[in-house]
CSV table of C-alpha atoms in Angstrom, one decimal:
chain,number,residue,atom,x,y,z
A,246,UNK,CA,8.9,0.1,-26.7
A,247,UNK,CA,6.5,2.7,-28.1
A,248,UNK,CA,7.1,6.6,-26.6
A,249,UNK,CA,3.2,6.3,-24.9
A,250,UNK,CA,4.4,3.2,-22.9
A,251,UNK,CA,7.9,5.1,-22.0
A,252,UNK,CA,5.8,8.5,-20.7
A,253,UNK,CA,3.4,5.8,-19.0
A,254,UNK,CA,6.3,4.0,-17.0
A,255,UNK,CA,7.3,7.3,-15.9
A,256,UNK,CA,4.3,8.2,-14.5
A,257,UNK,CA,4.2,5.3,-12.8
A,258,UNK,CA,7.6,5.6,-11.3
A,259,UNK,CA,7.1,9.2,-10.1
A,260,UNK,CA,3.9,8.1,-8.4
A,261,UNK,CA,5.6,4.9,-6.8
A,262,UNK,CA,8.1,6.7,-5.4
A,263,UNK,CA,6.0,9.3,-4.1
A,264,UNK,CA,4.1,6.6,-1.9
A,265,UNK,CA,7.5,5.8,-0.5
A,266,UNK,CA,8.1,9.7,0.2
A,267,UNK,CA,5.1,9.7,1.9
A,268,UNK,CA,5.8,6.8,4.2
A,269,UNK,CA,8.9,8.2,4.9
A,270,UNK,CA,6.8,11.7,6.3
A,271,UNK,CA,4.6,9.1,8.5
A,272,UNK,CA,7.2,7.8,10.5
A,273,UNK,CA,8.7,11.5,10.8
A,274,UNK,CA,5.3,11.3,13.4
A,275,UNK,CA,6.7,8.5,15.4
A,276,UNK,CA,6.6,9.7,19.2
A,277,UNK,CA,4.4,12.8,18.3
A,278,UNK,CA,1.1,11.5,18.2
A,279,UNK,CA,-0.1,7.9,18.1
A,280,UNK,CA,-0.5,6.2,14.7
A,281,UNK,CA,-4.0,5.3,14.6
A,282,UNK,CA,-4.9,8.8,15.0
A,283,UNK,CA,-2.7,9.3,12.1
A,284,UNK,CA,-4.1,7.1,9.9
A,285,UNK,CA,-7.1,8.6,10.7
A,286,UNK,CA,-6.4,12.4,10.1
A,287,UNK,CA,-4.7,11.4,6.9
A,288,UNK,CA,-7.7,9.3,5.3
A,289,UNK,CA,-10.1,11.9,6.8
A,290,UNK,CA,-8.2,14.7,4.7
A,291,UNK,CA,-7.9,12.6,1.7
A,292,UNK,CA,-11.7,11.4,1.6
A,293,UNK,CA,-13.2,14.9,2.2
A,294,UNK,CA,-11.2,16.3,-0.9
A,295,UNK,CA,-11.8,13.0,-3.0
A,296,UNK,CA,-15.6,13.3,-2.3
A,297,UNK,CA,-15.4,17.4,-3.2
A,298,UNK,CA,-13.7,16.7,-6.7
A,299,UNK,CA,-16.2,13.7,-7.4
A,300,UNK,CA,-19.2,15.9,-6.3
A,301,UNK,CA,-18.1,18.3,-9.2
A,302,UNK,CA,-16.9,15.8,-11.5
A,303,UNK,CA,-20.3,13.5,-11.5
A,304,UNK,CA,-22.8,15.1,-9.1
A,305,UNK,CA,-24.6,13.3,-6.5
A,306,UNK,CA,-25.1,10.0,-8.7
A,307,UNK,CA,-21.3,9.4,-8.6
A,308,UNK,CA,-21.8,8.2,-4.5
A,309,UNK,CA,-24.0,5.5,-5.2
A,310,UNK,CA,-22.0,2.1,-5.4
A,311,UNK,CA,-23.3,-0.9,-7.1
A,312,UNK,CA,-22.4,-3.4,-4.4
A,313,UNK,CA,-21.8,-1.4,-1.2
A,314,UNK,CA,-20.8,-4.6,0.6
A,315,UNK,CA,-18.1,-5.1,-1.6
A,316,UNK,CA,-17.0,-1.4,-1.4
A,317,UNK,CA,-17.2,-1.8,2.8
A,318,UNK,CA,-14.7,-4.6,2.4
A,319,UNK,CA,-12.4,-2.7,0.3
A,320,UNK,CA,-12.5,-0.1,3.0
A,321,UNK,CA,-12.0,-2.4,5.9
A,322,UNK,CA,-9.2,-3.6,4.2
A,323,UNK,CA,-7.6,-0.5,3.2
A,324,UNK,CA,-8.1,0.5,6.8
A,325,UNK,CA,-6.4,-2.6,8.5
A,326,UNK,CA,-3.9,-2.8,5.9
A,327,UNK,CA,-2.4,1.1,6.2
A,328,UNK,CA,-2.9,0.7,10.1
A,329,UNK,CA,-0.5,-2.1,10.2
A,330,UNK,CA,2.0,-0.6,7.8
A,331,UNK,CA,2.0,2.5,9.7
A,332,UNK,CA,2.6,1.1,13.0
A,333,UNK,CA,5.2,-1.3,11.3
A,334,UNK,CA,7.2,2.0,10.2
A,335,UNK,CA,6.8,3.5,13.5
A,336,UNK,CA,8.8,0.9,14.8
A,337,UNK,CA,10.5,-0.4,12.5
A,338,UNK,CA,13.3,0.6,9.7
A,339,UNK,CA,11.1,1.8,6.9
A,340,UNK,CA,13.1,-0.6,4.3
A,341,UNK,CA,12.8,-3.5,6.1
A,342,UNK,CA,8.8,-2.8,6.1
A,343,UNK,CA,8.6,-2.2,2.9
A,344,UNK,CA,10.6,-5.2,1.8
A,345,UNK,CA,7.9,-7.9,4.3
A,346,UNK,CA,5.4,-5.4,2.6
A,347,UNK,CA,6.0,-6.3,-0.6
A,348,UNK,CA,4.8,-10.1,-0.2
A,349,UNK,CA,1.3,-8.6,-1.2
A,350,UNK,CA,1.5,-9.4,-5.2
A,351,UNK,CA,2.6,-13.2,-4.6
A,352,UNK,CA,-0.5,-13.6,-1.7
A,353,UNK,CA,-2.8,-11.4,-4.3
A,354,UNK,CA,-2.3,-14.3,-6.8
A,355,UNK,CA,-3.1,-16.9,-4.0
A,356,UNK,CA,-6.0,-15.1,-2.4
A,357,UNK,CA,-7.8,-14.5,-6.0
A,358,UNK,CA,-7.8,-18.2,-6.6
A,359,UNK,CA,-9.3,-19.4,-3.1
A,360,UNK,CA,-11.3,-16.3,-3.2
A,361,UNK,CA,-12.7,-15.7,-6.9
A,362,UNK,CA,-11.9,-19.3,-8.0
A,363,UNK,CA,-9.3,-17.8,-10.7
A,364,UNK,CA,-6.9,-20.6,-11.5
A,365,UNK,CA,-3.6,-20.4,-9.9
A,366,UNK,CA,-0.3,-22.2,-11.3
A,367,UNK,CA,2.1,-23.9,-9.8
A,368,UNK,CA,4.7,-21.2,-10.5
A,369,UNK,CA,2.5,-19.0,-8.0
A,370,UNK,CA,2.5,-21.3,-5.3
A,371,UNK,CA,6.4,-22.0,-5.8
A,372,UNK,CA,7.0,-18.0,-5.8
A,373,UNK,CA,4.6,-18.0,-2.7
A,374,UNK,CA,7.0,-20.0,-0.7
A,375,UNK,CA,10.4,-18.5,-2.0
A,376,UNK,CA,8.9,-14.9,-1.3
A,377,UNK,CA,7.9,-16.3,2.6
A,378,UNK,CA,11.6,-17.8,2.9
A,379,UNK,CA,12.5,-14.1,1.9
A,380,UNK,CA,10.1,-12.5,4.5
A,381,UNK,CA,11.9,-14.8,7.1
A,382,UNK,CA,15.1,-13.6,6.3
A,383,UNK,CA,14.0,-9.7,6.6
A,384,UNK,CA,12.1,-10.5,9.9
A,385,UNK,CA,15.2,-12.8,11.6
A,386,UNK,CA,16.3,-9.7,14.0
A,387,UNK,CA,12.9,-7.9,14.4
A,388,UNK,CA,11.3,-10.8,16.1
A,389,UNK,CA,13.9,-11.3,19.0
A,390,UNK,CA,13.6,-7.6,19.3
A,391,UNK,CA,10.1,-6.6,18.7
A,392,UNK,CA,8.4,-9.7,19.2
A,393,UNK,CA,5.2,-10.3,17.4
A,394,UNK,CA,4.9,-6.5,16.6
A,395,UNK,CA,7.6,-7.6,14.0
A,396,UNK,CA,4.6,-9.1,12.2
A,397,UNK,CA,2.9,-6.2,11.6
A,398,UNK,CA,4.0,-5.5,7.9
A,399,UNK,CA,3.0,-9.0,6.9
A,400,UNK,CA,-0.2,-8.5,8.5
A,401,UNK,CA,-0.7,-5.2,6.6
A,402,UNK,CA,0.6,-7.0,3.0
A,403,UNK,CA,-2.1,-9.8,4.0
A,404,UNK,CA,-5.2,-7.1,4.5
A,405,UNK,CA,-3.7,-5.3,1.1
A,406,UNK,CA,-3.8,-8.4,-1.1
A,407,UNK,CA,-7.4,-8.9,0.2
A,408,UNK,CA,-7.9,-5.5,-0.9
A,409,UNK,CA,-6.4,-5.8,-4.3
A,410,UNK,CA,-8.8,-9.0,-5.0
A,411,UNK,CA,-12.0,-7.0,-3.9
A,412,UNK,CA,-10.5,-4.6,-6.2
A,413,UNK,CA,-10.8,-6.9,-9.1
A,414,UNK,CA,-14.1,-8.0,-8.1
A,415,UNK,CA,-15.4,-4.3,-8.3
A,416,UNK,CA,-14.0,-3.7,-11.1
A,417,UNK,CA,-16.1,-1.8,-13.9
A,418,UNK,CA,-18.3,-0.7,-11.1
A,419,UNK,CA,-17.3,3.2,-11.2
A,420,UNK,CA,-15.0,5.5,-12.2
A,421,UNK,CA,-11.6,5.6,-10.7
A,422,UNK,CA,-12.2,8.7,-8.9
A,423,UNK,CA,-15.5,7.1,-7.4
A,424,UNK,CA,-13.8,3.8,-6.4
A,425,UNK,CA,-11.3,5.9,-4.4
A,426,UNK,CA,-13.8,7.9,-2.7
A,427,UNK,CA,-16.0,4.8,-1.8
A,428,UNK,CA,-12.7,3.0,-0.3
A,429,UNK,CA,-11.5,6.5,1.5
A,430,UNK,CA,-14.9,6.8,2.8
A,431,UNK,CA,-15.1,3.5,4.5
A,432,UNK,CA,-11.8,3.3,5.9
A,433,UNK,CA,-11.8,6.8,6.9
A,434,UNK,CA,-14.5,6.1,9.6
A,435,UNK,CA,-13.1,3.0,10.6
A,436,UNK,CA,-9.9,4.8,11.7
A,437,UNK,CA,-11.5,7.3,13.8
A,438,UNK,CA,-13.6,4.8,15.5
A,439,UNK,CA,-10.1,3.4,16.2
A,440,UNK,CA,-8.9,6.4,17.5
A,441,UNK,CA,-11.5,6.9,19.6
A,442,UNK,CA,-11.7,3.9,21.5
A,443,UNK,CA,-7.9,4.5,21.5
A,444,UNK,CA,-8.4,7.3,23.9
A,445,UNK,CA,-11.3,6.2,25.7
A,446,UNK,CA,-9.2,3.2,26.3
A,447,UNK,CA,-6.8,5.3,28.4
A,448,UNK,CA,-3.7,3.3,27.6
A,449,UNK,CA,-0.9,5.7,27.2
A,450,UNK,CA,0.6,4.9,24.0
A,451,UNK,CA,-2.4,5.5,21.9
A,452,UNK,CA,-4.2,8.3,23.6
A,453,UNK,CA,-3.7,11.9,22.4
A,454,UNK,CA,-4.8,15.4,22.4
A,455,UNK,CA,-5.2,17.6,19.7
A,456,UNK,CA,-2.3,17.8,17.0
A,457,UNK,CA,0.5,20.3,17.1
A,458,UNK,CA,0.0,22.4,13.1
A,459,UNK,CA,3.0,20.1,11.9
A,460,UNK,CA,1.2,17.0,12.4
A,461,UNK,CA,-1.8,18.2,10.6
A,462,UNK,CA,0.5,19.5,7.8
A,463,UNK,CA,2.2,16.3,7.4
A,464,UNK,CA,-0.9,14.4,7.3
A,465,UNK,CA,-2.2,16.6,4.6
A,466,UNK,CA,1.0,16.0,2.7
A,467,UNK,CA,0.8,12.6,2.8
A,468,UNK,CA,-3.0,12.5,1.9
A,469,UNK,CA,-1.9,14.5,-1.2
A,470,UNK,CA,1.3,12.9,-2.0
A,471,UNK,CA,-0.6,9.7,-1.9
A,472,UNK,CA,-4.0,10.5,-3.5
A,473,UNK,CA,-1.4,12.0,-6.6
A,474,UNK,CA,0.6,9.3,-6.7
A,475,UNK,CA,-2.4,7.0,-7.2
A,476,UNK,CA,-3.4,9.2,-9.9
A,477,UNK,CA,-0.2,8.8,-11.5
A,478,UNK,CA,-0.3,5.1,-11.5
A,479,UNK,CA,-3.5,5.3,-12.7
A,480,UNK,CA,-2.4,7.5,-15.8
A,481,UNK,CA,0.7,5.3,-16.2
A,482,UNK,CA,-1.2,2.1,-16.5
A,483,UNK,CA,-3.9,3.7,-19.0
A,484,UNK,CA,-0.8,4.6,-21.2
A,485,UNK,CA,1.4,1.9,-20.8
A,486,UNK,CA,-0.9,-1.5,-19.7
A,487,UNK,CA,-0.9,-3.2,-16.1
A,488,UNK,CA,1.4,-5.6,-17.2
A,489,UNK,CA,4.2,-2.9,-18.0
A,490,UNK,CA,4.0,-1.0,-15.3
A,491,UNK,CA,3.9,-3.5,-12.3
A,492,UNK,CA,7.6,-4.0,-11.8
A,493,UNK,CA,7.9,-0.1,-11.7
A,494,UNK,CA,6.4,-1.0,-7.8
A,495,UNK,CA,9.4,-1.7,-7.0
A,496,UNK,CA,11.0,1.4,-7.2
A,497,UNK,CA,9.2,2.2,-3.7
A,498,UNK,CA,11.9,-0.5,-2.5
A,499,UNK,CA,14.8,1.8,-3.6
A,500,UNK,CA,13.2,5.2,-2.5
A,501,UNK,CA,12.6,3.4,1.1
A,502,UNK,CA,16.3,2.4,1.4
A,503,UNK,CA,17.5,6.1,0.2
A,504,UNK,CA,14.5,7.8,2.8
A,505,UNK,CA,15.3,5.6,5.7
A,506,UNK,CA,19.1,6.2,5.2
A,507,UNK,CA,18.9,9.8,4.4
A,508,UNK,CA,16.4,10.5,7.0
A,509,UNK,CA,16.6,7.9,9.7
A,510,UNK,CA,20.2,6.8,9.4
A,511,UNK,CA,18.6,3.2,8.9
A,512,UNK,CA,21.2,1.3,6.6
A,513,UNK,CA,19.8,-2.0,5.8
A,514,UNK,CA,22.2,-5.1,6.2
A,515,UNK,CA,23.4,-7.8,3.7
A,516,UNK,CA,20.4,-10.1,5.3
A,517,UNK,CA,17.9,-7.8,4.7
A,518,UNK,CA,18.8,-7.1,1.1
A,519,UNK,CA,19.1,-10.4,0.6
A,520,UNK,CA,15.7,-10.8,1.8
A,521,UNK,CA,14.1,-8.1,0.2
A,522,UNK,CA,16.2,-9.5,-3.3
A,523,UNK,CA,13.9,-12.9,-2.9
A,524,UNK,CA,10.8,-11.5,-2.3
A,525,UNK,CA,10.8,-8.9,-4.9
A,526,UNK,CA,12.3,-11.6,-7.3
A,527,UNK,CA,9.4,-13.7,-6.7
A,528,UNK,CA,7.2,-10.8,-7.5
A,529,UNK,CA,9.0,-10.6,-10.7
A,530,UNK,CA,8.8,-13.9,-11.6
A,531,UNK,CA,5.1,-13.8,-11.4
A,532,UNK,CA,5.0,-10.9,-13.7
A,533,UNK,CA,7.2,-12.4,-16.4
A,534,UNK,CA,5.0,-15.6,-16.4
A,535,UNK,CA,2.1,-13.2,-16.9
A,536,UNK,CA,3.8,-12.1,-19.9
A,537,UNK,CA,3.7,-15.3,-21.7
A,538,UNK,CA,1.0,-16.3,-24.2
A,539,UNK,CA,-1.6,-18.4,-22.0
A,540,UNK,CA,-1.0,-21.3,-24.2
A,541,UNK,CA,2.5,-21.7,-22.8
A,542,UNK,CA,1.7,-20.8,-19.2
A,543,UNK,CA,-1.3,-23.5,-18.9
A,544,UNK,CA,1.4,-26.3,-19.8
């Protein structure tokens, strides 16, 4: 492996690890502030900071998307994916929610075929079935304890996969920074409106007042770590290539287990680890198949 590739993978590993750290910080706010308000504040901070950076770097022209409705779709998918995952880690152990969310790379392959018309190889369908079996293993106690709320990380994974498909469709339509701004600028207002609706609903669980400075600080920390993580992953991909960086994303699972154990005392049981291994194996199987020459893959 070349030196540049090793450096790129290191960048990506640090970035993906920071994402799990941010998830753990989100979980610390459970019971202090409603999840929809936390998501709204986190993305509002991110949207403002990223917009200022884009204005400085590219000027007003950087804020004009080529296909506005495609950017709206990206932002909506991000809002729903984030809200689903944040809600999941509020009520579930971090490692279990993360394990289920990792089905998104497999779902992305399927949705890319259904929506974008990309060829879906038989191995992708087989990996999907295997990954879904892993999801069932991870979910088995939570469905009994939490009911349908246990499906939140799966719903999040579906919207995240749809976002990845829309990202593919919008490739080359702007700089990496502008694409981050477009998606955050749609997600933030959607989440703000959702939090206002929760406030007006009168439902105690989603009602809220002014946040404490600790909540604001933690939301700002998550906004910073997430933006930095995406930047590091982008740098890593540019140095090592997407195919080399992809498996590095599974470091999130390891960090989630450590953070959940250290901060919250959540020790994953054997079946959770088995289910997580099945999901990750399905993703790695697809990645390994993608490394084969095209002539070999289409046989």
